[in-house]
mmCIF file of C-alpha atoms in Angstrom:
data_model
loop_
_atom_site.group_PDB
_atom_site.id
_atom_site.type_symbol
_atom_site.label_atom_id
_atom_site.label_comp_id
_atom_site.label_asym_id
_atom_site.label_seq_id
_atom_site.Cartn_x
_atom_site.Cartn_y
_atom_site.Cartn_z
ATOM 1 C CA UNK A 1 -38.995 4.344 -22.532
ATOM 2 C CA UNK A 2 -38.826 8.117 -22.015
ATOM 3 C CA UNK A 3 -35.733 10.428 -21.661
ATOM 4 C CA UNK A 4 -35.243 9.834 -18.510
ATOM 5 C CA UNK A 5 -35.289 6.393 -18.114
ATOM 6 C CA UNK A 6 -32.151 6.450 -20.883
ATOM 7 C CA UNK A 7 -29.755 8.539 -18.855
ATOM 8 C CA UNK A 8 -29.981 6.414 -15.313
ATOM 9 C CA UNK A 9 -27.300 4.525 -15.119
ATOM 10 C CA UNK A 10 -27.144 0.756 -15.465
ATOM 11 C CA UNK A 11 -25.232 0.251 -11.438
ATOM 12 C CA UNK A 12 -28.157 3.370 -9.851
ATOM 13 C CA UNK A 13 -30.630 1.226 -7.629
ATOM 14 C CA UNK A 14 -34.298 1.031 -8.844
ATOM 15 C CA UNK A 15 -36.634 2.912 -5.915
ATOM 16 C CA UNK A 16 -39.451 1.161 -4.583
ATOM 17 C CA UNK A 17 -42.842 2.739 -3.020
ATOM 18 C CA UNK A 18 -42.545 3.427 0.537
ATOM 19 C CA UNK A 19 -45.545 1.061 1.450
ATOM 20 C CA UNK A 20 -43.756 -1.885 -0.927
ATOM 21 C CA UNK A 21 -41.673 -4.067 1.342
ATOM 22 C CA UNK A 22 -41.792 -7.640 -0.479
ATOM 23 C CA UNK A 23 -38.424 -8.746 0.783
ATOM 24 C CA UNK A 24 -36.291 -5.438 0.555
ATOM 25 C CA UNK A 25 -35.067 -3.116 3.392
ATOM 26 C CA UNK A 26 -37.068 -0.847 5.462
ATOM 27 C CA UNK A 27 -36.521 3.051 5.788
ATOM 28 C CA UNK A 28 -35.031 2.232 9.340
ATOM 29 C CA UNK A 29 -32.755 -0.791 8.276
ATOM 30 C CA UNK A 30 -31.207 1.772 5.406
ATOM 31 C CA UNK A 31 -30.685 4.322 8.058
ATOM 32 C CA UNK A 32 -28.996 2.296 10.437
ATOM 33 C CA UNK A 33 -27.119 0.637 7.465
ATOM 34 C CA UNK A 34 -25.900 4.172 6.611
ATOM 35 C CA UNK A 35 -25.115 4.881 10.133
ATOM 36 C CA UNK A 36 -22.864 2.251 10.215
ATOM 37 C CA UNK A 37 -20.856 2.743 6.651
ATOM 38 C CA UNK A 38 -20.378 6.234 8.353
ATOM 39 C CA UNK A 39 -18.809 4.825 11.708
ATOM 40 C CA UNK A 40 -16.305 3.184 9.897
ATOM 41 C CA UNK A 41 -17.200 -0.127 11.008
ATOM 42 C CA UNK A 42 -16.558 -2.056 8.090
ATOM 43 C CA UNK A 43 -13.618 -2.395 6.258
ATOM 44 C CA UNK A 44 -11.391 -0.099 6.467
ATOM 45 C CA UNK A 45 -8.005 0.626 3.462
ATOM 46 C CA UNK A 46 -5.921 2.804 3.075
ATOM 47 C CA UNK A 47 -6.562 5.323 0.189
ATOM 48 C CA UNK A 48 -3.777 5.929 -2.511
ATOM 49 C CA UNK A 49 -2.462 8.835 -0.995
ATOM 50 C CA UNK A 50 -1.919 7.608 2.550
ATOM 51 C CA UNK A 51 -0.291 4.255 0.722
ATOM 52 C CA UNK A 52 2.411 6.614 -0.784
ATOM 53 C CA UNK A 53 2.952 7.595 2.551
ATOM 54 C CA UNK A 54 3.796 4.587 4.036
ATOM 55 C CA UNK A 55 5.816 3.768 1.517
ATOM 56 C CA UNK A 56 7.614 6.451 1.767
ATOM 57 C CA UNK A 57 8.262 6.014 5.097
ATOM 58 C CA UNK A 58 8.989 2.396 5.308
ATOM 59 C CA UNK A 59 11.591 3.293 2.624
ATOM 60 C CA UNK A 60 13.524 5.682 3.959
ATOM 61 C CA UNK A 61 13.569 3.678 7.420
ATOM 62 C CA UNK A 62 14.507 0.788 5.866
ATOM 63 C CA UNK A 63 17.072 3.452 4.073
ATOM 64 C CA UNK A 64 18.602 4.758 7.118
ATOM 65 C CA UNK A 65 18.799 0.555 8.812
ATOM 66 C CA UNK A 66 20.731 0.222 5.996
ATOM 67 C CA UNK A 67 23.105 3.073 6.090
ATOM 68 C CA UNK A 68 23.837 2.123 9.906
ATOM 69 C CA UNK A 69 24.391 -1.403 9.278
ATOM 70 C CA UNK A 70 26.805 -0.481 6.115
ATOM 71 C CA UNK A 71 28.536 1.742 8.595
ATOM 72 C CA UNK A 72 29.159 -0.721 11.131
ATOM 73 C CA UNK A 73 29.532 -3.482 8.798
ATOM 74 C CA UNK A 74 32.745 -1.181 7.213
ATOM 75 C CA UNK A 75 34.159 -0.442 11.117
ATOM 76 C CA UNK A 76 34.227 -4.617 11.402
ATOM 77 C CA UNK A 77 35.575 -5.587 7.990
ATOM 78 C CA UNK A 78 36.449 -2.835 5.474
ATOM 79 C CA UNK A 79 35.282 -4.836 1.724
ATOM 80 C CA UNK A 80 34.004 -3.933 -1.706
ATOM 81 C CA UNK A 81 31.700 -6.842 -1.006
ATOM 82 C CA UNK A 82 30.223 -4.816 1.590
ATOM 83 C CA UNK A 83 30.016 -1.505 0.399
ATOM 84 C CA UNK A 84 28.740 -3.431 -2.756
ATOM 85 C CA UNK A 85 25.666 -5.522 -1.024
ATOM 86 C CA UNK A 86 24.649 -1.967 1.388
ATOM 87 C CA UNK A 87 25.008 0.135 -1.472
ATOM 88 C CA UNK A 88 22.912 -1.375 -3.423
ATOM 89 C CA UNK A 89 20.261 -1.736 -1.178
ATOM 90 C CA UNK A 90 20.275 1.888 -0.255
ATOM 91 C CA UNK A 91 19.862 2.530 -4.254
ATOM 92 C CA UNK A 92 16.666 0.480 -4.171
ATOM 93 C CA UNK A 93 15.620 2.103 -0.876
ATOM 94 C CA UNK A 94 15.762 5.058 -2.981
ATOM 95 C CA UNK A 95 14.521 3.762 -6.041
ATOM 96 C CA UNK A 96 10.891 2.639 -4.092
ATOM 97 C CA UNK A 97 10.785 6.014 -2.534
ATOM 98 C CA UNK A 98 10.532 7.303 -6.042
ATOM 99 C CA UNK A 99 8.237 4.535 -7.120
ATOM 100 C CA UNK A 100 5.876 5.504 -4.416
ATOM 101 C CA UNK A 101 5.829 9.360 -4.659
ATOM 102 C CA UNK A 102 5.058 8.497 -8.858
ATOM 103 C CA UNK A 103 2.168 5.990 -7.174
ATOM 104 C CA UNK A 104 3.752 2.735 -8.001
ATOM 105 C CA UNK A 105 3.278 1.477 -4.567
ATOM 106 C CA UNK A 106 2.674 -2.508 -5.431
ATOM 107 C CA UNK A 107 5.842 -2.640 -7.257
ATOM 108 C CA UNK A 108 7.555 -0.852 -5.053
ATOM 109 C CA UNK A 109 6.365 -3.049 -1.827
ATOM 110 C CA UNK A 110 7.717 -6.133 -3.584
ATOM 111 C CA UNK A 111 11.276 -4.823 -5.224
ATOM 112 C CA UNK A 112 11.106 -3.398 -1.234
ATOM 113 C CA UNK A 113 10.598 -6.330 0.398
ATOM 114 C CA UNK A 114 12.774 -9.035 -2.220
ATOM 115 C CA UNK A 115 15.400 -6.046 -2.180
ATOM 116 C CA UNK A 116 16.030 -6.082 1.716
ATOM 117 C CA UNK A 117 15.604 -9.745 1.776
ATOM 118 C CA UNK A 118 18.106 -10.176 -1.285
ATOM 119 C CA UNK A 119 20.867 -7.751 1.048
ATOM 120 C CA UNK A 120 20.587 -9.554 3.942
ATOM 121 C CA UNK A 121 20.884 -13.241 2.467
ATOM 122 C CA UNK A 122 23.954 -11.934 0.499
ATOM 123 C CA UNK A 123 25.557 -10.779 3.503
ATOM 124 C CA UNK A 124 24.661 -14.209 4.709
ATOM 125 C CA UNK A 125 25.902 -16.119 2.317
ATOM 126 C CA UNK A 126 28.641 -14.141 0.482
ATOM 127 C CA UNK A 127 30.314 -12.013 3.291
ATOM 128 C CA UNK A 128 31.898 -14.430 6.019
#
């Protein structure tokens, strides 16, 4: 085993001759194949950064729902309850908007989504 047969990494494909085709790709196949990774055909995710994002933003609209709603809410019936249930969902608002800009964007989808479900089945249940 020489020198450079030690430093390839385990996961880096073995070539094969350009005349060996026992089963494997052609030159044409692997160019089409890259063709088609470069399209974006396949499957497509967000990366981290763009994940933040929409966090972000899904926070602070879900922020400012909840700020209108409070404010309403108060017009109708003015009680702690109230300013208790919105309040607190406009701290977690906040709270995933700093989850996601620190990249904590799984944890901050589901306190996010059980958060905004918790406030509205409170105000359900609790606020008649």
């Amino acid at each position: 085993m020489s020198t450079s047969d030690q430093t390839q990494s385990v996961d880096t494909p073995i070539a094969t001759p350009v005349g060996d085709t026992n089963g494997t790709e052609t030159d044409a196949e692997v160019e089409v194949d890259a063709e088609v990774e470069e399209a974006g055909t396949g499957d497509r995710r967000l990366t981290p950064r763009q994940a933040r994002r929409l966090r972000i933003v899904l926070s602070s609209v879900g922020m400012a729902a909840m700020a209108v709603v409070l404010a309403l809410r108060i017009a109708s019936r003015s009680s702690v309850l109230v300013v208790g249930v919105y309040g607190l969902a406009l701290i977690l608002c906040g709270i995933v908007i700093e989850l996601s800009r620190n990249g904590r964007t799984r944890l901050g989808s589901w306190l996010l989504a059980v958060g905004l479900m918790a406030a509205i089945g409170s105000d359900w249940l609790l606020i008649p």
